mmCIF file of C-alpha atoms in Angstrom:
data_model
loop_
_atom_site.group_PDB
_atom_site.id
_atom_site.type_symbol
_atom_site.label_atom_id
_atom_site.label_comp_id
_atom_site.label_asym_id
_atom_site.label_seq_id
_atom_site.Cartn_x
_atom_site.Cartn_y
_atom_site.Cartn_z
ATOM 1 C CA UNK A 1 64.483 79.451 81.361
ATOM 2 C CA UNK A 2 67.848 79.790 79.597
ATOM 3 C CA UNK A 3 70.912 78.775 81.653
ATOM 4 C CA UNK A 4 72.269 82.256 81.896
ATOM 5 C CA UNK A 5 69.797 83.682 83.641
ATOM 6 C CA UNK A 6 70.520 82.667 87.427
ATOM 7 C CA UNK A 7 73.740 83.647 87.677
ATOM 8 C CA UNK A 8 73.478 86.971 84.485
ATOM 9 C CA UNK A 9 70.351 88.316 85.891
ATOM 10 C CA UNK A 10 69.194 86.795 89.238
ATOM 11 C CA UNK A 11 72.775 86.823 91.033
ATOM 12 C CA UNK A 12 73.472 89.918 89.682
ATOM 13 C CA UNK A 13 70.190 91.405 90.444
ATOM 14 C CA UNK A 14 70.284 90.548 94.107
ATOM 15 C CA UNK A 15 73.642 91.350 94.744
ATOM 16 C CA UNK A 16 73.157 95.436 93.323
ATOM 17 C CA UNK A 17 70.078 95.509 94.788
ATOM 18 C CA UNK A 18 71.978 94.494 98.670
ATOM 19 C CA UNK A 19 74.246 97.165 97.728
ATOM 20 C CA UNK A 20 72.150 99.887 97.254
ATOM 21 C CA UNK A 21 70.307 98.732 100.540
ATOM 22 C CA UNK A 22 72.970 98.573 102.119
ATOM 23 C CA UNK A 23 73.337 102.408 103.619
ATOM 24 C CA UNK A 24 69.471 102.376 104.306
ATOM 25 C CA UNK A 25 70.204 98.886 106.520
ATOM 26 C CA UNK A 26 72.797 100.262 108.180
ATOM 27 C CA UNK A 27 71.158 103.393 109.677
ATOM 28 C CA UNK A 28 68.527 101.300 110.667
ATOM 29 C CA UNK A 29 70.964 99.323 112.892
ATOM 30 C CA UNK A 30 73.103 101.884 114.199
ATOM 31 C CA UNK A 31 70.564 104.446 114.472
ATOM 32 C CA UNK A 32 73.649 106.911 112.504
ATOM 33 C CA UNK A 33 71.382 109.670 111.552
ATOM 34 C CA UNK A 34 74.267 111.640 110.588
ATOM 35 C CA UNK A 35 76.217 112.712 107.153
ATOM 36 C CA UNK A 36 78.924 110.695 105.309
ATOM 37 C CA UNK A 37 79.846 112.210 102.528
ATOM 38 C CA UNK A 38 83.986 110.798 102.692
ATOM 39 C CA UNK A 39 85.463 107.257 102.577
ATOM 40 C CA UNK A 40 85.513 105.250 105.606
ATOM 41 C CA UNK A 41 88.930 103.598 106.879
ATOM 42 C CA UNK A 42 87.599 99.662 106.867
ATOM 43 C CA UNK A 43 88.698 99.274 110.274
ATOM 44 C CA UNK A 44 85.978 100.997 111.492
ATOM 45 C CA UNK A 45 83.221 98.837 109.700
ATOM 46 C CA UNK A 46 84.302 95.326 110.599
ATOM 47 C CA UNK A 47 80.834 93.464 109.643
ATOM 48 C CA UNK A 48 80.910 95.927 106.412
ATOM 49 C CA UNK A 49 84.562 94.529 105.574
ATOM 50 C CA UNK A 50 83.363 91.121 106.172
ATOM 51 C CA UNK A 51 80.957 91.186 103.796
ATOM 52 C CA UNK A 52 82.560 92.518 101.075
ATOM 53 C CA UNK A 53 85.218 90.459 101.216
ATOM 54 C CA UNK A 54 82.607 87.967 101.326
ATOM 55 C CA UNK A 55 80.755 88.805 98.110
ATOM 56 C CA UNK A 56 84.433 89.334 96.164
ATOM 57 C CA UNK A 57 85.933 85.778 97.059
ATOM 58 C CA UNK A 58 82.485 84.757 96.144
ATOM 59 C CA UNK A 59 82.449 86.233 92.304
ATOM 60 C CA UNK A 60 85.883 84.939 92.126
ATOM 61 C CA UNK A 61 85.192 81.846 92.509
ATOM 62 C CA UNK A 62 82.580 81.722 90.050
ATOM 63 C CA UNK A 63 85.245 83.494 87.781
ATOM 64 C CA UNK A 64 87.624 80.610 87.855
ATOM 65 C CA UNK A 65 84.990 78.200 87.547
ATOM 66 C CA UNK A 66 83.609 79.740 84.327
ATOM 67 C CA UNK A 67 87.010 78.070 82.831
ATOM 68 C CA UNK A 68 86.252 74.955 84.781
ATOM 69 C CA UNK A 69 87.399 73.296 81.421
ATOM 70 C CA UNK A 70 90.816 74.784 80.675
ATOM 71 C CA UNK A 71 91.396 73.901 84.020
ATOM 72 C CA UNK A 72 90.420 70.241 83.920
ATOM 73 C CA UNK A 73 92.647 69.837 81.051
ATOM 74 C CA UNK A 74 95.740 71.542 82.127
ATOM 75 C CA UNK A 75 95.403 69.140 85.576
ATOM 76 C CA UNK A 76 93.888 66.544 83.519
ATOM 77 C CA UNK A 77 91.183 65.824 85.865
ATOM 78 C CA UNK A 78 87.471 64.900 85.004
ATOM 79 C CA UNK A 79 85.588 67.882 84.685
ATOM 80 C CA UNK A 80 82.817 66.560 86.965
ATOM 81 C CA UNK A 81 85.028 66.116 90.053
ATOM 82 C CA UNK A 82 86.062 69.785 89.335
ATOM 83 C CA UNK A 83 82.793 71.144 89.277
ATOM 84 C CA UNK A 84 82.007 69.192 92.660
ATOM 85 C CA UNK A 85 84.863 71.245 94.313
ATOM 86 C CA UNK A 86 83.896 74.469 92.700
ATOM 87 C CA UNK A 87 80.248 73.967 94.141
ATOM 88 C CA UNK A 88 81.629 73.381 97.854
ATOM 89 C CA UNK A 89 84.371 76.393 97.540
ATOM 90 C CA UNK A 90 81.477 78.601 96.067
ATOM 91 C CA UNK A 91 79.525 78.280 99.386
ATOM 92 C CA UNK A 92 82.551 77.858 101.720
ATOM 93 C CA UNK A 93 85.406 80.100 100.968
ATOM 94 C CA UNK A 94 83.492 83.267 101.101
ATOM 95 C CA UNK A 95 82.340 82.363 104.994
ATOM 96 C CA UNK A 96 85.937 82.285 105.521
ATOM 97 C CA UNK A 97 87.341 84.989 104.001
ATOM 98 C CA UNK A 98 84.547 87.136 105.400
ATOM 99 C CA UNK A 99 85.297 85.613 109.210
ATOM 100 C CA UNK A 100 88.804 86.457 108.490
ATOM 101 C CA UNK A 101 88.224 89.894 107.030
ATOM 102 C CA UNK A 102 85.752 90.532 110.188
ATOM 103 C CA UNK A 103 88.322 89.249 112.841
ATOM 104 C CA UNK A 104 91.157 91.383 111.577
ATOM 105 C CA UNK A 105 89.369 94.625 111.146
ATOM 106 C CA UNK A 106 87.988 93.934 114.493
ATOM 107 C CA UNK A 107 91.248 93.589 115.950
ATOM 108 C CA UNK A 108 92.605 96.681 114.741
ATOM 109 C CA UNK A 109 90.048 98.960 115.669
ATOM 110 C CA UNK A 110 90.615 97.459 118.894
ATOM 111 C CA UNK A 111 94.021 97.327 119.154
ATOM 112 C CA UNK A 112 97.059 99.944 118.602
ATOM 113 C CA UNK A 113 98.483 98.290 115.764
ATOM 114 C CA UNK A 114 98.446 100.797 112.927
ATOM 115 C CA UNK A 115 98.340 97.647 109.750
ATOM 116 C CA UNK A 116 98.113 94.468 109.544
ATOM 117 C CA UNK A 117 101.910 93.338 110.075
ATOM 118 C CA UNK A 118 101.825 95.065 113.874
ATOM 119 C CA UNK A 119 98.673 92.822 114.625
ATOM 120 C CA UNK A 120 99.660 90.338 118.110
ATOM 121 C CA UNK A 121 97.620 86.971 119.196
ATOM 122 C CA UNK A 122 96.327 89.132 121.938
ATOM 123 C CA UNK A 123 95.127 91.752 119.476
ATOM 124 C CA UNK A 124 93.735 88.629 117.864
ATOM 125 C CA UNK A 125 92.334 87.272 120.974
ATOM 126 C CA UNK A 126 91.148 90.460 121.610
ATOM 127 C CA UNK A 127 89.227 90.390 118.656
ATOM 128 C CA UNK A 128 87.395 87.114 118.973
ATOM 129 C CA UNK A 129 85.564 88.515 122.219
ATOM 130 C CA UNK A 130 82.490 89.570 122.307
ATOM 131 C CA UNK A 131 81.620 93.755 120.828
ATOM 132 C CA UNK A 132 81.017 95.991 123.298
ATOM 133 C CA UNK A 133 77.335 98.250 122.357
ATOM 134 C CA UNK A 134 77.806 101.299 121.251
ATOM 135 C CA UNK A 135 76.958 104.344 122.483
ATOM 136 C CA UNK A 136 73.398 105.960 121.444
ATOM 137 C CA UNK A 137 75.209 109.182 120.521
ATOM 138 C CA UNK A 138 78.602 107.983 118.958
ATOM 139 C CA UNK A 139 76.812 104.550 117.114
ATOM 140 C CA UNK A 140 80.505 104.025 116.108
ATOM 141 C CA UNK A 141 83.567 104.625 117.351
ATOM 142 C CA UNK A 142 86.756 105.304 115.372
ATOM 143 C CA UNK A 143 90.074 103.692 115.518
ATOM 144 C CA UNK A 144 92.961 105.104 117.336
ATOM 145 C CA UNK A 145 95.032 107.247 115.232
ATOM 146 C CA UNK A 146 98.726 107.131 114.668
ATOM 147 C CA UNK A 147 100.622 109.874 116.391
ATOM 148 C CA UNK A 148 102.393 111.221 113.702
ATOM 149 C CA UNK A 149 98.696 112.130 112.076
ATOM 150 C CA UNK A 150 97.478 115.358 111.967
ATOM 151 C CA UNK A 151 95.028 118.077 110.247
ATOM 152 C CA UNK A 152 96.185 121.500 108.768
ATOM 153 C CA UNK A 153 94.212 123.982 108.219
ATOM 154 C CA UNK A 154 94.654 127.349 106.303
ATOM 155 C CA UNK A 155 93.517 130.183 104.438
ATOM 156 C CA UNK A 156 93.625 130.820 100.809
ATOM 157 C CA UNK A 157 92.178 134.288 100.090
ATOM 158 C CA UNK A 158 88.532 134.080 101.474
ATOM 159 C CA UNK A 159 88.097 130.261 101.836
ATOM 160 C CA UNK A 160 89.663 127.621 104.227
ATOM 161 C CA UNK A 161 91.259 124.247 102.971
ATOM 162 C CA UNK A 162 92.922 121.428 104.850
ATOM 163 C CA UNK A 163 94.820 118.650 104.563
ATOM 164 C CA UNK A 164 95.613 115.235 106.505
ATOM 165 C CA UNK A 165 98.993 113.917 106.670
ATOM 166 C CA UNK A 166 100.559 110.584 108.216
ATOM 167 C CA UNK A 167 104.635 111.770 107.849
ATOM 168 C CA UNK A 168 105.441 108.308 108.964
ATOM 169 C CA UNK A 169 103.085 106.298 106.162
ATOM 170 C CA UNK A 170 104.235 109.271 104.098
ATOM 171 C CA UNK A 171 100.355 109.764 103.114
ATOM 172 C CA UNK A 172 99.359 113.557 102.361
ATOM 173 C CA UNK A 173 95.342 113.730 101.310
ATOM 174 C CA UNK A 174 94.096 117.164 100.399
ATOM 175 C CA UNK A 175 90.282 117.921 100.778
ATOM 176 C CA UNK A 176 89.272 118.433 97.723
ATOM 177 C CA UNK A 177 86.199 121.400 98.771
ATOM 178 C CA UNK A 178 87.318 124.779 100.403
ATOM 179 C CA UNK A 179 85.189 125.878 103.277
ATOM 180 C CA UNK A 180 84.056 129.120 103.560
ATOM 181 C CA UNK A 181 84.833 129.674 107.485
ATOM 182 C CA UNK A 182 87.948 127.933 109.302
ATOM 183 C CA UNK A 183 84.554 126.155 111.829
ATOM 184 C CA UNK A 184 83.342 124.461 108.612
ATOM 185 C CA UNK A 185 86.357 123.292 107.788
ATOM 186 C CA UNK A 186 87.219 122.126 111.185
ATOM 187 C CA UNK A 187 83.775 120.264 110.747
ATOM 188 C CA UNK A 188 84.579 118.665 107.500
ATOM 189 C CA UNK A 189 88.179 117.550 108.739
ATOM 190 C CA UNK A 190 86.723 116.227 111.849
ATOM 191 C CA UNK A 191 84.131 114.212 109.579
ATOM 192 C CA UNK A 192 86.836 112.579 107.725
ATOM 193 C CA UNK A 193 89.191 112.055 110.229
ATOM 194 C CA UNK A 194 87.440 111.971 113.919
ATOM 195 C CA UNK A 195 90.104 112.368 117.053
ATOM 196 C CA UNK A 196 92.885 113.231 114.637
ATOM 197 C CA UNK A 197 94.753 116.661 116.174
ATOM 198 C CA UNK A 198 93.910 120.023 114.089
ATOM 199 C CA UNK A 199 97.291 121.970 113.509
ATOM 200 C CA UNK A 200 95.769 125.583 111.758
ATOM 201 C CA UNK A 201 99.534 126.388 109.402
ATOM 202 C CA UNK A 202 99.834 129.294 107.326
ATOM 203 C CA UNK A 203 99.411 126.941 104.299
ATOM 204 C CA UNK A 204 101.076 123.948 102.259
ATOM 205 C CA UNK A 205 104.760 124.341 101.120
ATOM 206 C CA UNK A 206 105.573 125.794 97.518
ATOM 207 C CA UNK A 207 105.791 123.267 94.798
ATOM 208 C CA UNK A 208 109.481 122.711 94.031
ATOM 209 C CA UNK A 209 111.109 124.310 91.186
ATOM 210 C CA UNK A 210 111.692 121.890 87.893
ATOM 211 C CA UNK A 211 115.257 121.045 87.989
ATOM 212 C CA UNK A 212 117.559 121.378 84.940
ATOM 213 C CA UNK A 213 116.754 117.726 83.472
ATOM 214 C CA UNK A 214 113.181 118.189 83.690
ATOM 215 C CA UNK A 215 112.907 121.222 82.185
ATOM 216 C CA UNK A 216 115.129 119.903 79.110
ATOM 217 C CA UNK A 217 113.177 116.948 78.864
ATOM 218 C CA UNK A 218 109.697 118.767 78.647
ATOM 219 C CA UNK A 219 111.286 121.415 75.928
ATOM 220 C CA UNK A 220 112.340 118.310 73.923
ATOM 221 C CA UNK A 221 109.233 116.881 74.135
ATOM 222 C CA UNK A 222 107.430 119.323 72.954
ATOM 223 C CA UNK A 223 109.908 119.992 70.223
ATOM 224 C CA UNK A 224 109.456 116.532 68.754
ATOM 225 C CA UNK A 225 105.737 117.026 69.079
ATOM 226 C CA UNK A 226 105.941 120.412 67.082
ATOM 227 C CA UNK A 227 108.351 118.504 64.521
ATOM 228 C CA UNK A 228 106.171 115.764 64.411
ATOM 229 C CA UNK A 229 102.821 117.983 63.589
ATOM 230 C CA UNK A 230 104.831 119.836 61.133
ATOM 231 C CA UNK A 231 106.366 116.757 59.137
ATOM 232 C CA UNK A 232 101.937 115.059 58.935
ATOM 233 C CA UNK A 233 101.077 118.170 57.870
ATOM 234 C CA UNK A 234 103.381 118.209 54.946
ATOM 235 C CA UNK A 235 102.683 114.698 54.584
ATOM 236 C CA UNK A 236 98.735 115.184 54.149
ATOM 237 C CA UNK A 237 99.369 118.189 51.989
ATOM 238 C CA UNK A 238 101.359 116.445 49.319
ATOM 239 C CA UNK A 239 99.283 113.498 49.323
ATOM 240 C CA UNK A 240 96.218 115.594 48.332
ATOM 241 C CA UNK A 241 97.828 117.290 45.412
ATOM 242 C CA UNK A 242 99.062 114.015 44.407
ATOM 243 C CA UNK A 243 101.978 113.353 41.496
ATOM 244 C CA UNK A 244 100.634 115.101 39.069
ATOM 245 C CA UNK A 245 99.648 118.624 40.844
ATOM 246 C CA UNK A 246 96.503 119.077 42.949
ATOM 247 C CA UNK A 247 93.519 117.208 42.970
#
């Protein structure tokens, strides 16, 4: 068995193969029967967070250590005693980063604090106690929004869009599907974005005018590109007739 194998095919295997497996495991858990078809804020999925941040620090690791060498030179240490430490980090640091990852996205979904800088040792403390069940209908309760977030809602001809917006992260995210009735779109908001307050507005603010130095940069761009097409053209013209007339 060549030496690549383990970690090319077998590591590699096992780890896509968890990933894929990994929705199908999770309804089996929580019992979630129901459609996600948006991103979830990691918060809300503190033993999915810990995981991942698990399997990262642990490909990392085996990143560095694949120039185990270059190191061992540049600290001129044996190359032995490095590999020793790269064997214990490769099974140790990733149980730590993932307790870590778990604690503090456990801690904000508990907690008010809206990012990681507003975290307390009581959120903390809070964190390291033991998860309440969840409920059989809600399998998963979301975090506690900000109170500057919000949905709008509006029509455009005979669809409905919306929008999410945080004015105090200064985070606008348009959906990017229009919804035929303002109830699906209510439902698809709601989806992404569960206990945020809907707000139905006549629709999002015109696009600013270009200002004077924006519009005279983008008409001299596209006059040196015009110049510059013109001036190859000539260029590969000539050089097919060649010196002495055309080819």
């Amino acid at each position: 068995m060549p030496a690549p194998f383990v970690p090319g095919v077998v590591v590699g295997g096992v780890t896509f193969l968890a990933l894929y497996a990994w929705p199908f495991l999770e309804r089996l858990r929580t019992h979630d029967r129901r459609r996600h078809h948006l991103l979830d804020r990691p918060r809300d999925h503190p033993v999915r967070m810990g995981v991942g941040v698990a399997a990262l620090t642990f490909y990392a690791v085996l990143v560095v250590a694949a120039g185990d060498d270059i190191i061992a030179r540049l600290l001129r240490i044996p190359v032995y005693d490095l590999l020793s430490v790269f064997r214990v980090l490769v099974l140790v640091l990733p149980l730590l980063t993932g307790a870590l990852a778990f604690l503090l996205a456990r801690a904000l979904r508990r907690g008010d604090a809206a990012r990681l800088g507003d975290l307390t040792r009581a959120d903390l403390a809070a964190a390291r106690g033991r998860e309440p069940p969840p409920a059989a209908e809600e399998p998963e309760q979301p975090a506690r929004d900000r109170t500057g977030e919000r949905i709008e809602l509006w029509p455009e001809g005979e669809v409905w869009r919306w929008r999410y917006q945080d004015p105090d992260a200064g985070v606008t995210l348009v959906g990017n599907r229009a919804a035929l009735t303002e109830e699906e779109a209510v439902a698809a908001a709601r989806l992404a974005y569960p206990g945020v307050d809907r707000v139905v507005v006549p629709g999002p603010p015109p696009a600013a005018p270009p200002g004077r130095v924006r519009t005279a940069l983008r008409r001299g761009t596209d006059l040196v590109m015009g110049v510059s097409l013109l001036v190859a053209a000539l260029r590969q013209r000539r050089g097919r007739r060649g010196p002495d007339g055309p080819a």
